[in-house]
mmCIF file of C-alpha atoms in Angstrom:
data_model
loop_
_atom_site.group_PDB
_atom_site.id
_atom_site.type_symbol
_atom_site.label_atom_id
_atom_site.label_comp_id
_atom_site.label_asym_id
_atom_site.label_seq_id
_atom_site.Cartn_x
_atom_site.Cartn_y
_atom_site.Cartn_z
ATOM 1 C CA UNK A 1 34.717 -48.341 20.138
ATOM 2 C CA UNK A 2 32.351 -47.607 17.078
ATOM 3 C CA UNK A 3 29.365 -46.917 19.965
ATOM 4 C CA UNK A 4 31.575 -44.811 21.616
ATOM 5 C CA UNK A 5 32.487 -42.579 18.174
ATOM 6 C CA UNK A 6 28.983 -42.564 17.340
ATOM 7 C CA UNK A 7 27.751 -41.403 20.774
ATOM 8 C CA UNK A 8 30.948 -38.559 20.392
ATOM 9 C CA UNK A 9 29.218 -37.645 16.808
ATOM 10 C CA UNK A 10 26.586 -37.663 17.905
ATOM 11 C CA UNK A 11 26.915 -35.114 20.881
ATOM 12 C CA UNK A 12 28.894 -32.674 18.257
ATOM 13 C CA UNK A 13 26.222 -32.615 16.091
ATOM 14 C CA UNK A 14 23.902 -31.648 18.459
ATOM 15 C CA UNK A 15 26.189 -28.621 19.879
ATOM 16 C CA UNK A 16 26.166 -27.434 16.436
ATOM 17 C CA UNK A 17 22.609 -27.984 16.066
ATOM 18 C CA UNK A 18 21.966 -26.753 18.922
ATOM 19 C CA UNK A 19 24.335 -23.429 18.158
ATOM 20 C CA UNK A 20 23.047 -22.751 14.569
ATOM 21 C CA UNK A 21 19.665 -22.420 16.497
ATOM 22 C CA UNK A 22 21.164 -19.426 18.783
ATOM 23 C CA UNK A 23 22.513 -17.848 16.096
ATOM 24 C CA UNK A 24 19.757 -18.599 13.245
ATOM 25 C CA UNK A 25 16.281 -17.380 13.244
ATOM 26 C CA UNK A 26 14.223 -19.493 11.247
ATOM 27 C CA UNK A 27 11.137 -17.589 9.844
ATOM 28 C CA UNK A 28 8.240 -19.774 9.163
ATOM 29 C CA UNK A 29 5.754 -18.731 7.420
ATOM 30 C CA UNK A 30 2.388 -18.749 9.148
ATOM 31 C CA UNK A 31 0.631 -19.916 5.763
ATOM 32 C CA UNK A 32 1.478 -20.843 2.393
ATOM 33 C CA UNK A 33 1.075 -17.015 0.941
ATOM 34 C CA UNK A 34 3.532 -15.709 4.104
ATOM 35 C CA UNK A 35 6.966 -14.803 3.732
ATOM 36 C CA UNK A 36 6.150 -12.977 0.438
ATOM 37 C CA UNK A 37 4.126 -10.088 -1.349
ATOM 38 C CA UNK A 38 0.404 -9.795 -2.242
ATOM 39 C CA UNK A 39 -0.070 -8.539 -5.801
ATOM 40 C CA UNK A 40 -3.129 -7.067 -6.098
ATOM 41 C CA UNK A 41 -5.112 -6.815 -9.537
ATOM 42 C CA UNK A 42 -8.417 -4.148 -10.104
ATOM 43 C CA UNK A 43 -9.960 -6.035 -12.625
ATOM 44 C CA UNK A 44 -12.170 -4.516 -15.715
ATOM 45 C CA UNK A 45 -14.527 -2.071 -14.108
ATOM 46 C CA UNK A 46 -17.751 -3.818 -14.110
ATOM 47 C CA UNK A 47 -16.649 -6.954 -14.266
ATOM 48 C CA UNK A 48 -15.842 -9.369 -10.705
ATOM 49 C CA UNK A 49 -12.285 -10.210 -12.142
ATOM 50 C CA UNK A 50 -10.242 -8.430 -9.339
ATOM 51 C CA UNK A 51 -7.866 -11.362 -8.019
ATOM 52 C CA UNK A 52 -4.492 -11.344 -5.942
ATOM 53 C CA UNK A 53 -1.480 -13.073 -6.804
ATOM 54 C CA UNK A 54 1.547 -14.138 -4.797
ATOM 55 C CA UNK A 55 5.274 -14.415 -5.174
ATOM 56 C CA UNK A 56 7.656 -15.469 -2.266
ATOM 57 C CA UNK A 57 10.672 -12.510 -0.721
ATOM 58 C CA UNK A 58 13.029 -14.271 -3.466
ATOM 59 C CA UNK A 59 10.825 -13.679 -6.263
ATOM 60 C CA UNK A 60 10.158 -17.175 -7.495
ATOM 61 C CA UNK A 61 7.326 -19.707 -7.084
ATOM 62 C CA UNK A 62 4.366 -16.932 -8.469
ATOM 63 C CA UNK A 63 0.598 -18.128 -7.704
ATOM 64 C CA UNK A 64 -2.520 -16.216 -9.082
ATOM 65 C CA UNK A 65 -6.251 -15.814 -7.684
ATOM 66 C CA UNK A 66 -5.268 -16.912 -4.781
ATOM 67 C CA UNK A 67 -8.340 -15.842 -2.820
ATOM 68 C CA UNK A 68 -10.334 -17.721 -5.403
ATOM 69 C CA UNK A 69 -8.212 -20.689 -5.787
ATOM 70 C CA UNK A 70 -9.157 -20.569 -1.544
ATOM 71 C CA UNK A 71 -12.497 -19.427 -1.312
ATOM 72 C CA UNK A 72 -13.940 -21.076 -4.680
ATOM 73 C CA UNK A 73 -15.536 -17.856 -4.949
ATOM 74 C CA UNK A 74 -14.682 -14.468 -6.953
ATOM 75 C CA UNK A 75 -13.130 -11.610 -5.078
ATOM 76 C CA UNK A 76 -15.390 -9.066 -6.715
ATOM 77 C CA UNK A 77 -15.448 -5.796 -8.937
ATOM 78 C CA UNK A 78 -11.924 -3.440 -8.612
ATOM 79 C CA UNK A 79 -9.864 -4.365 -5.801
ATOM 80 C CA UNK A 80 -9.054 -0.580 -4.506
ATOM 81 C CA UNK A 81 -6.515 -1.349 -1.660
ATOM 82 C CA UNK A 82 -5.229 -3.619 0.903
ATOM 83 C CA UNK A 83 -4.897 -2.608 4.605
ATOM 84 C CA UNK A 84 -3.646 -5.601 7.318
ATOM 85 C CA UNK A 85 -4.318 -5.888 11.308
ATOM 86 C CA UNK A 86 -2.726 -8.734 12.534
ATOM 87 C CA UNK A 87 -2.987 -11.972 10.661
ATOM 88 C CA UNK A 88 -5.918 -10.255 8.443
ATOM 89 C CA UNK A 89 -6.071 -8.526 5.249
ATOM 90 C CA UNK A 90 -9.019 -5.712 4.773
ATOM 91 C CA UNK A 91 -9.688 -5.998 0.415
ATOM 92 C CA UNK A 92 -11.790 -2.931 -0.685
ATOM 93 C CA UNK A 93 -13.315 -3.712 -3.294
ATOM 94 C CA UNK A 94 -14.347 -0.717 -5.051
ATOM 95 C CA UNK A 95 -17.012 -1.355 -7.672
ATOM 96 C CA UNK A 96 -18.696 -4.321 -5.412
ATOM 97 C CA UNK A 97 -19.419 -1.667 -2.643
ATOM 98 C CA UNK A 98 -17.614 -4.289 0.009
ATOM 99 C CA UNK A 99 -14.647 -4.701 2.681
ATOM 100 C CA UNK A 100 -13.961 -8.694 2.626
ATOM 101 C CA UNK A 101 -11.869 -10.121 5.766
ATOM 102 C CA UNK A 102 -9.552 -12.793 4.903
ATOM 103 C CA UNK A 103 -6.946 -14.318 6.918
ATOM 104 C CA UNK A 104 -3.567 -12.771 4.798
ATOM 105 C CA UNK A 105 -1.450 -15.858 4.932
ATOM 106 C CA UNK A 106 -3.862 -18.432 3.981
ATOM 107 C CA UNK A 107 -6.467 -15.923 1.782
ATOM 108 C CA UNK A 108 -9.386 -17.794 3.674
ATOM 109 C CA UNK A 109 -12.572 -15.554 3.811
ATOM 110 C CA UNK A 110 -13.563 -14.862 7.382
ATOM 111 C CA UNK A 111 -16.013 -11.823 6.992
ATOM 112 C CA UNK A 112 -17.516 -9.266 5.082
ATOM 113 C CA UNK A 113 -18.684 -5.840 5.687
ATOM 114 C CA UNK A 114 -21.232 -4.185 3.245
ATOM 115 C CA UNK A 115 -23.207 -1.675 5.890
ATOM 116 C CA UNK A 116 -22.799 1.843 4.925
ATOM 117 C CA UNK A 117 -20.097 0.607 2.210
ATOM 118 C CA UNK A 118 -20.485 2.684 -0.586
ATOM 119 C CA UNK A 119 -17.537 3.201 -3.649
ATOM 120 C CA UNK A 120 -14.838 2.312 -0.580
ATOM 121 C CA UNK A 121 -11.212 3.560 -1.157
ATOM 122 C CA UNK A 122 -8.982 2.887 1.503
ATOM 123 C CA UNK A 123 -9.051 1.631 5.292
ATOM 124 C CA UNK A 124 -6.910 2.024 8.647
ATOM 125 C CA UNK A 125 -7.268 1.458 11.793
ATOM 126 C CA UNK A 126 -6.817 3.501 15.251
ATOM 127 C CA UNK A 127 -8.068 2.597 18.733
ATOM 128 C CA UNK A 128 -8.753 -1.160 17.677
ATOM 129 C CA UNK A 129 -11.853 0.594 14.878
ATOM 130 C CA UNK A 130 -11.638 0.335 11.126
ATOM 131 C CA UNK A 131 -12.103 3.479 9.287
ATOM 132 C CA UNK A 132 -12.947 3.255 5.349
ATOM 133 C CA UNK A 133 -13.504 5.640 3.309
ATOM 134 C CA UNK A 134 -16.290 6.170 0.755
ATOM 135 C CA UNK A 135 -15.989 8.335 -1.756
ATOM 136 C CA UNK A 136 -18.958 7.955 -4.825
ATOM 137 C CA UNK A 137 -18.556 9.538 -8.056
ATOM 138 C CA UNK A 138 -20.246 12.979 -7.950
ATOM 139 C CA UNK A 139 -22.100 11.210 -4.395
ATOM 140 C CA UNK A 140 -22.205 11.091 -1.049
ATOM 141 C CA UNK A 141 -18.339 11.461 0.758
ATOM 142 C CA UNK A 142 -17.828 9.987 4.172
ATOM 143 C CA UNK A 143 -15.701 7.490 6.790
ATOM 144 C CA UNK A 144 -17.492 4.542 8.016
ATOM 145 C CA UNK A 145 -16.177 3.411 11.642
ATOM 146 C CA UNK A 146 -16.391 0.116 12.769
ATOM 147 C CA UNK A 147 -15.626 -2.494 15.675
ATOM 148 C CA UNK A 148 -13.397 -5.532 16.092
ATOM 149 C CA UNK A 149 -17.065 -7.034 15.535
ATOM 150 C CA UNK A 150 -17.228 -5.034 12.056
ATOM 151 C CA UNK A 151 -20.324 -3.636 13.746
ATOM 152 C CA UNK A 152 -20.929 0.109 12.612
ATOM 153 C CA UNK A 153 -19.670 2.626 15.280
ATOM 154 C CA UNK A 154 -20.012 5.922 13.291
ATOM 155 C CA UNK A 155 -20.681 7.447 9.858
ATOM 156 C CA UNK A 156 -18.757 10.656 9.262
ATOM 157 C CA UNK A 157 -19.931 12.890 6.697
ATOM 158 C CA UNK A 158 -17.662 15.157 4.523
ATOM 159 C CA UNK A 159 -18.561 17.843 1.961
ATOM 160 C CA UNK A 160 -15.663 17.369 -0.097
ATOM 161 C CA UNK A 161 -14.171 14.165 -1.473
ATOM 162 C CA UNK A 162 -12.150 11.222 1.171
ATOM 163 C CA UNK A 163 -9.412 9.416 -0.098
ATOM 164 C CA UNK A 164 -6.340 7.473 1.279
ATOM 165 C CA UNK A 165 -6.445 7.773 4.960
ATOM 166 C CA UNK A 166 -3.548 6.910 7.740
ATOM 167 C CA UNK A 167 -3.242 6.790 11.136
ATOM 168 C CA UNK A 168 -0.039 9.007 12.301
ATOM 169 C CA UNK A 169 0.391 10.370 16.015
ATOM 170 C CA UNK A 170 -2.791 8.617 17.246
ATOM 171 C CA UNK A 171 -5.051 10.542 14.764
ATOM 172 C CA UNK A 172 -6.913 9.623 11.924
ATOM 173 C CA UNK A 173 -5.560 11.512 8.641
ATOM 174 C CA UNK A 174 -7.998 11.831 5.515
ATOM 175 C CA UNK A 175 -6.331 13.142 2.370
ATOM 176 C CA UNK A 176 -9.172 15.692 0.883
ATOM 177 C CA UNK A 177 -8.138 15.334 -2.676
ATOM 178 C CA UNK A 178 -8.473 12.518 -5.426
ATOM 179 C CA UNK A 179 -6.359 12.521 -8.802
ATOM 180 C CA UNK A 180 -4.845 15.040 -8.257
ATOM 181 C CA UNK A 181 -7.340 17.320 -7.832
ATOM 182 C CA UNK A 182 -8.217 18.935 -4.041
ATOM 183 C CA UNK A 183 -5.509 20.678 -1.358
ATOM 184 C CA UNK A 184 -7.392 19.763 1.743
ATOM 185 C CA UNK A 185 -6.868 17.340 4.584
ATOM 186 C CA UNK A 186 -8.454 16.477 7.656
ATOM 187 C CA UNK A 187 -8.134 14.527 11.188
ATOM 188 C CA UNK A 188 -10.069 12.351 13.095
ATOM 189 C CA UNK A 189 -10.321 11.960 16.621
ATOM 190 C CA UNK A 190 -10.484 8.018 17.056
ATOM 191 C CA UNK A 191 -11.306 8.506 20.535
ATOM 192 C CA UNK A 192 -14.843 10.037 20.092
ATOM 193 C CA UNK A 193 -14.996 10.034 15.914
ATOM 194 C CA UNK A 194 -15.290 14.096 15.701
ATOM 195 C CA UNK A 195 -13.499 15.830 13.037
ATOM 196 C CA UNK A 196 -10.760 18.172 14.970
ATOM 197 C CA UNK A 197 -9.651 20.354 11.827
ATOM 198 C CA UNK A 198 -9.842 20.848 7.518
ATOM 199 C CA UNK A 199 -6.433 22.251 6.289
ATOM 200 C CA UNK A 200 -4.958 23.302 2.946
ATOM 201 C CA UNK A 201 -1.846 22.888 1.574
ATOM 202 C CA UNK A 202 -0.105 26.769 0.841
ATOM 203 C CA UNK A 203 -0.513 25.904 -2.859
ATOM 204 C CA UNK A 204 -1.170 23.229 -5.827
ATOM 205 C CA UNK A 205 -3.146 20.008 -5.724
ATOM 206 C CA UNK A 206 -2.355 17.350 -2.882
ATOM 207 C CA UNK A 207 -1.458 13.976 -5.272
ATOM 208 C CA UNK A 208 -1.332 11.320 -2.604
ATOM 209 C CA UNK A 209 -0.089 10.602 0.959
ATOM 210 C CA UNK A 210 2.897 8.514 2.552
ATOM 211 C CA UNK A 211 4.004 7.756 6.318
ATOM 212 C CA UNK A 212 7.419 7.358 7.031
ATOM 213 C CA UNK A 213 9.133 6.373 10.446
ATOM 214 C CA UNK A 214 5.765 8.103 12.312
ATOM 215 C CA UNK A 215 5.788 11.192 10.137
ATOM 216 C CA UNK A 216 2.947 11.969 7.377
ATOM 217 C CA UNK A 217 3.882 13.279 4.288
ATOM 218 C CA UNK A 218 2.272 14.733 1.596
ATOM 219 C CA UNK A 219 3.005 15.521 -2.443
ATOM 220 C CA UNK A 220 1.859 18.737 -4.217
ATOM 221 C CA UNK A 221 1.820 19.912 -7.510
ATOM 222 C CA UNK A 222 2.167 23.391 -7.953
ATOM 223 C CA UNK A 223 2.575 25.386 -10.865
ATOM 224 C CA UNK A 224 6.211 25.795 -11.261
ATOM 225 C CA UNK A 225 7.110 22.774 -8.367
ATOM 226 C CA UNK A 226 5.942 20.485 -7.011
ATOM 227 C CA UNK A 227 6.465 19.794 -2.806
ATOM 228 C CA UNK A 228 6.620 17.191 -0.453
ATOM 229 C CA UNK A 229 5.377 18.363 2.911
ATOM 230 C CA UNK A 230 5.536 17.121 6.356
ATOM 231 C CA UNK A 231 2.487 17.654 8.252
ATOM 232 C CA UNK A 232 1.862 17.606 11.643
ATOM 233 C CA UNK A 233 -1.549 16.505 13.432
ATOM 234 C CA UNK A 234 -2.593 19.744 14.531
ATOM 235 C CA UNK A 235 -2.634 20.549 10.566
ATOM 236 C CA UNK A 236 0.152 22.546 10.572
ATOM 237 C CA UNK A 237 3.022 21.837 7.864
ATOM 238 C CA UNK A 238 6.409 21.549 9.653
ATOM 239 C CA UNK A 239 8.958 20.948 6.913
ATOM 240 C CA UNK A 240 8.500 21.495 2.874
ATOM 241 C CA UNK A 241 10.644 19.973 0.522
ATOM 242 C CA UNK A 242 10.602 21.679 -3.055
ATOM 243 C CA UNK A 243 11.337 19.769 -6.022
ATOM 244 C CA UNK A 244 12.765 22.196 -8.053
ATOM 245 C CA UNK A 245 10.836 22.459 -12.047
ATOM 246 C CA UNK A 246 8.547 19.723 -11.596
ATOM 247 C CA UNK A 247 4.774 19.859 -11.917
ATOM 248 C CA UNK A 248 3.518 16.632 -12.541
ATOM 249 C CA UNK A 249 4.937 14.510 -9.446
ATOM 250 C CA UNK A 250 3.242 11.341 -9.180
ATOM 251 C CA UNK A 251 3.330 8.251 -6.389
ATOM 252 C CA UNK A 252 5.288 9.458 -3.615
ATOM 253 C CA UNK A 253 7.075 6.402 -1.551
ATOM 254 C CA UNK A 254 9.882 6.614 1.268
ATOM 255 C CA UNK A 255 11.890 3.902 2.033
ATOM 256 C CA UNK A 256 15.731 3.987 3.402
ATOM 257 C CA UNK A 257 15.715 7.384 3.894
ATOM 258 C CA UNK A 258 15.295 8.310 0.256
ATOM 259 C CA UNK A 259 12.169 10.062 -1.252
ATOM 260 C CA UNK A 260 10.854 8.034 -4.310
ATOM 261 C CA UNK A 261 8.724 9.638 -7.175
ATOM 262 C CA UNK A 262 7.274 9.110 -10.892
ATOM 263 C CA UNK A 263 6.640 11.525 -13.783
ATOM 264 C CA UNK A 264 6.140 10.076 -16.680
ATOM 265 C CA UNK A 265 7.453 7.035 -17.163
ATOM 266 C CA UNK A 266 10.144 8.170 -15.043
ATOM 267 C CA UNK A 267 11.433 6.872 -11.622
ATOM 268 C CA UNK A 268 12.955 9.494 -9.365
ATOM 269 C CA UNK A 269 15.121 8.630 -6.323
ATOM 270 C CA UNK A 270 15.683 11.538 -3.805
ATOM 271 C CA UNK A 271 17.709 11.565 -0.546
ATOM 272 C CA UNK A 272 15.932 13.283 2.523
ATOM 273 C CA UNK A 273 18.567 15.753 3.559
ATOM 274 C CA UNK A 274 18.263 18.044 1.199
ATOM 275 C CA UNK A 275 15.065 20.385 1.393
ATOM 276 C CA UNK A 276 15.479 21.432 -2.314
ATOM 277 C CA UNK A 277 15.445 18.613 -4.486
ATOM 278 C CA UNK A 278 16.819 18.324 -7.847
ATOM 279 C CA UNK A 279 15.072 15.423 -9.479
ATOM 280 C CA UNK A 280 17.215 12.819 -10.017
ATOM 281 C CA UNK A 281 16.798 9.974 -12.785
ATOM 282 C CA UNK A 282 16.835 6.561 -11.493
ATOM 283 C CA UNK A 283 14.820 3.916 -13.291
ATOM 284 C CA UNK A 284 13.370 4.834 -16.916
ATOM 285 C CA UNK A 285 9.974 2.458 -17.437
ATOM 286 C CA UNK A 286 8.779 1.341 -21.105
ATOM 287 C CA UNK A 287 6.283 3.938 -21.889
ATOM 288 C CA UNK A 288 2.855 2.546 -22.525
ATOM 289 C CA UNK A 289 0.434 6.125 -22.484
ATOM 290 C CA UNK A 290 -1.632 6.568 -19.010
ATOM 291 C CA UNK A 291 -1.352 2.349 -17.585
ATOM 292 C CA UNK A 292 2.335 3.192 -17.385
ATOM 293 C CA UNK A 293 3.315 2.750 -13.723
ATOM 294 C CA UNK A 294 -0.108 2.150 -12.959
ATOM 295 C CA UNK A 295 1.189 0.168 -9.636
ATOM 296 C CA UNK A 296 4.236 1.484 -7.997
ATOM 297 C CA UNK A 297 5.584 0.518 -4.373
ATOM 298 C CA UNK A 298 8.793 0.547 -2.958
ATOM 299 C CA UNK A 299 9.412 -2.206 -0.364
ATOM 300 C CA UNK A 300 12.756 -2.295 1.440
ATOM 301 C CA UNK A 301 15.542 -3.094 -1.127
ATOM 302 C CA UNK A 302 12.691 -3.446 -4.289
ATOM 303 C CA UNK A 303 10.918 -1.150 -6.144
ATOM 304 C CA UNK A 304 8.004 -3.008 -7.443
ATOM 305 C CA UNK A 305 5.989 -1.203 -10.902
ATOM 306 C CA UNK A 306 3.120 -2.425 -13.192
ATOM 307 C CA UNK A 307 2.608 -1.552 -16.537
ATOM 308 C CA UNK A 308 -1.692 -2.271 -17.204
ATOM 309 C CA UNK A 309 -1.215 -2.630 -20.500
ATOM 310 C CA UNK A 310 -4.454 -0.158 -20.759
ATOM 311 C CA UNK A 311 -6.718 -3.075 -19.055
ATOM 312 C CA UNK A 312 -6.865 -5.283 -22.067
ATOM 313 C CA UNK A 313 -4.688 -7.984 -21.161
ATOM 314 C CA UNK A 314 -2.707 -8.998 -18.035
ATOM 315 C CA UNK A 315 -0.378 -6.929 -16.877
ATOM 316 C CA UNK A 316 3.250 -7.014 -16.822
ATOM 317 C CA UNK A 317 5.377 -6.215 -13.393
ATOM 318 C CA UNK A 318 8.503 -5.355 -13.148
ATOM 319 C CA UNK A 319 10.891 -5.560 -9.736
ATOM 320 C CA UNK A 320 13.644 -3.569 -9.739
ATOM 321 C CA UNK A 321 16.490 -2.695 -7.041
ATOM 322 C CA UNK A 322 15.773 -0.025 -4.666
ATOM 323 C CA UNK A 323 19.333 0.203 -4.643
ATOM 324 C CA UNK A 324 21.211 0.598 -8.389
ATOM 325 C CA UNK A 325 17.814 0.525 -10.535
ATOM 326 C CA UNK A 326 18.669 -2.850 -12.106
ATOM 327 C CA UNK A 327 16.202 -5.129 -12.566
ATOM 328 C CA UNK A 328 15.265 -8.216 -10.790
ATOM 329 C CA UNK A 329 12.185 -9.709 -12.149
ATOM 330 C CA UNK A 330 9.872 -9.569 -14.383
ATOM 331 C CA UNK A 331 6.137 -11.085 -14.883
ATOM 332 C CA UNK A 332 2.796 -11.504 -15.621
ATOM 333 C CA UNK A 333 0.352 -10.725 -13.063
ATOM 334 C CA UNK A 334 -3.099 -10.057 -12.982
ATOM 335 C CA UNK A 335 -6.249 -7.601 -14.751
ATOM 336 C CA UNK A 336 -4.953 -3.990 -13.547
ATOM 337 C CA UNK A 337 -1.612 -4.534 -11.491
ATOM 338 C CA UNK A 338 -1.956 -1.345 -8.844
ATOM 339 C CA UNK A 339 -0.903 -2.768 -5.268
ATOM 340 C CA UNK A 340 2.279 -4.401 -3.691
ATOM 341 C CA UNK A 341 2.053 -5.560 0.066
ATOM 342 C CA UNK A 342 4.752 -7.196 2.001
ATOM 343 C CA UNK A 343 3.594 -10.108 3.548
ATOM 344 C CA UNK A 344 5.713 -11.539 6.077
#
């Protein structure tokens, strides 16, 4: 009798097994830094001290350097900006005039690509190439190209300065403006590397660049607004969204159909529908002069900031809700807190 109710326990427990499996997707993470976020630190200008930390979707179990504590070797001088394709992670570092390969879920160093790096900014990729862009102070401006080999394709040359760069509608977009200075852009042809057009934006200073569900947009400062436009790839600007009195619109991110901006130490949460935007107040940050909201990223249901405490000691992040401002976490991270990557 007792074999026979074990065998019948047995047999239910395995339906139910077997039924939590159909109804349950277990994610598992493909390395110990997976399921999480990359933090990514600068460093001190001048100094190899850029590192990347990592803390998991819930926001607990924080590691830091993890490419060091890996590689037994330091990243290098100002980590710029992060791009991923596939199961690797692209670091430009800045000030070290390198792209480093690592895998993104382990942090193990695979490659490194130095030709015709010079002061790199940011990379993306179109038609299986790399494109990085190179932008030295008061030097040379240009996109370097490159293989699946990381074997130089192209250099493109630019007379005015190259900064964050997407790929949107199977074109290569540059943003033609840096600190809010500039109100060009440009595309890129990935499938022979030729520049097909230089635009401007009707009026202000381009600030920085976001795509959202396939669409590019832009932010603009103009003298008495500032704008959010949506550009097409032929250059031409198909919808403008004015946000009414503002001048100094910083970090434009779009998540959840909601447009999300800084001034100040200031959060601003937006909805879409509306072309004429009256600012509105979400998340007031401790203000700490010009390292205040030096990192800002909103990831689904998080809006992730970093105060750089003016690159003198580690800096503080804070994680708030994307939904009711409230925050969720707060921490020490690395030299120069700028980026936040979901890494899943």
């Amino acid at each position: 009798m007792k074999k026979v109710l074990a065998i019948a326990f047995a047999s239910a427990l395995l339906v139910q097994v077997s039924c939590r499996k159909d109804d349950e997707q277990i994610v598992v993470p493909k390395g110990e830094y997976g399921n999480g976020y990359l933090i990514t630190n600068e460093g001190n200008f001048g100094t190899p001290n850029a590192s990347i930390d990592f803390i998991s979707n819930a926001l607990s179990g924080m590691e830091s350097e993890i490419y060091k504590a890996k590689n037994n070797e330091d990243l290098g001088d100002v980590l710029q900006s992060v791009t991923f394709s596939g199961d690797d992670a692209y670091l430009v570092v800045n000030n070290s005039n390198k792209v480093v390969v690592a895998n993104r879920y382990t942090m193990e160093k695979k490659a490194q690509i130095t030709e015709e790096i010079a002061s790199p900014r940011y990379a993306a990729f179109a038609n299986n190439q790399l494109y990085v862009t190179n932008s030295a102070y008061g030097g040379a401006q240009f996109v370097s190209v490159y293989n699946q080999a990381h074997e130089l394709v192209k250099k493109i040359d630019f007379t005015m300065t190259v900064e964050e760069i997407h790929t949107v509608g199977g074109q290569v977009f540059v943003q033609n403006a840096s600190f809010g200075n500039g109100n060009q852009y440009s595309f890129i042809n990935p499938s022979d590397n030729t520049i097909t057009g230089t635009y401007s934006v009707p009026e202000g200073n381009i600030v920085n660049s976001r795509v959202y569900e396939g669409k590019l947009y832009l932010l603009v400062n103009g003298t008495a607004n500032a704008y959010i436009h949506q550009v097409e790839t032929n250059g031409s600007i198909a919808k403008t969204y004015t946000i009414s009195g503002m001048t100094n619109a910083k970090n434009l991110d779009i998540e959840n159909g909601n447009f999300f901006f800084t001034a100040g130490n200031m959060i601003y949460k937006n909805a879409m529908d509306m072309e004429t935007i009256t600012p509105s107040e979400f998340i007031t940050v401790q203000d700490n002069s010009w390292s205040t909201l030096y990192g800002f990223e909103v990831i689904g249901d998080k809006v992730f900031t970093s105060d750089a405490k003016g690159f003198t000691e580690a800096s503080e992040v804070t994680v708030y809700s994307a939904g009711d401002g409230s925050v969720l976490k707060t921490l020490t991270a690395g030299m120069g807190t700028s980026g936040f990557y979901q890494n899943n």
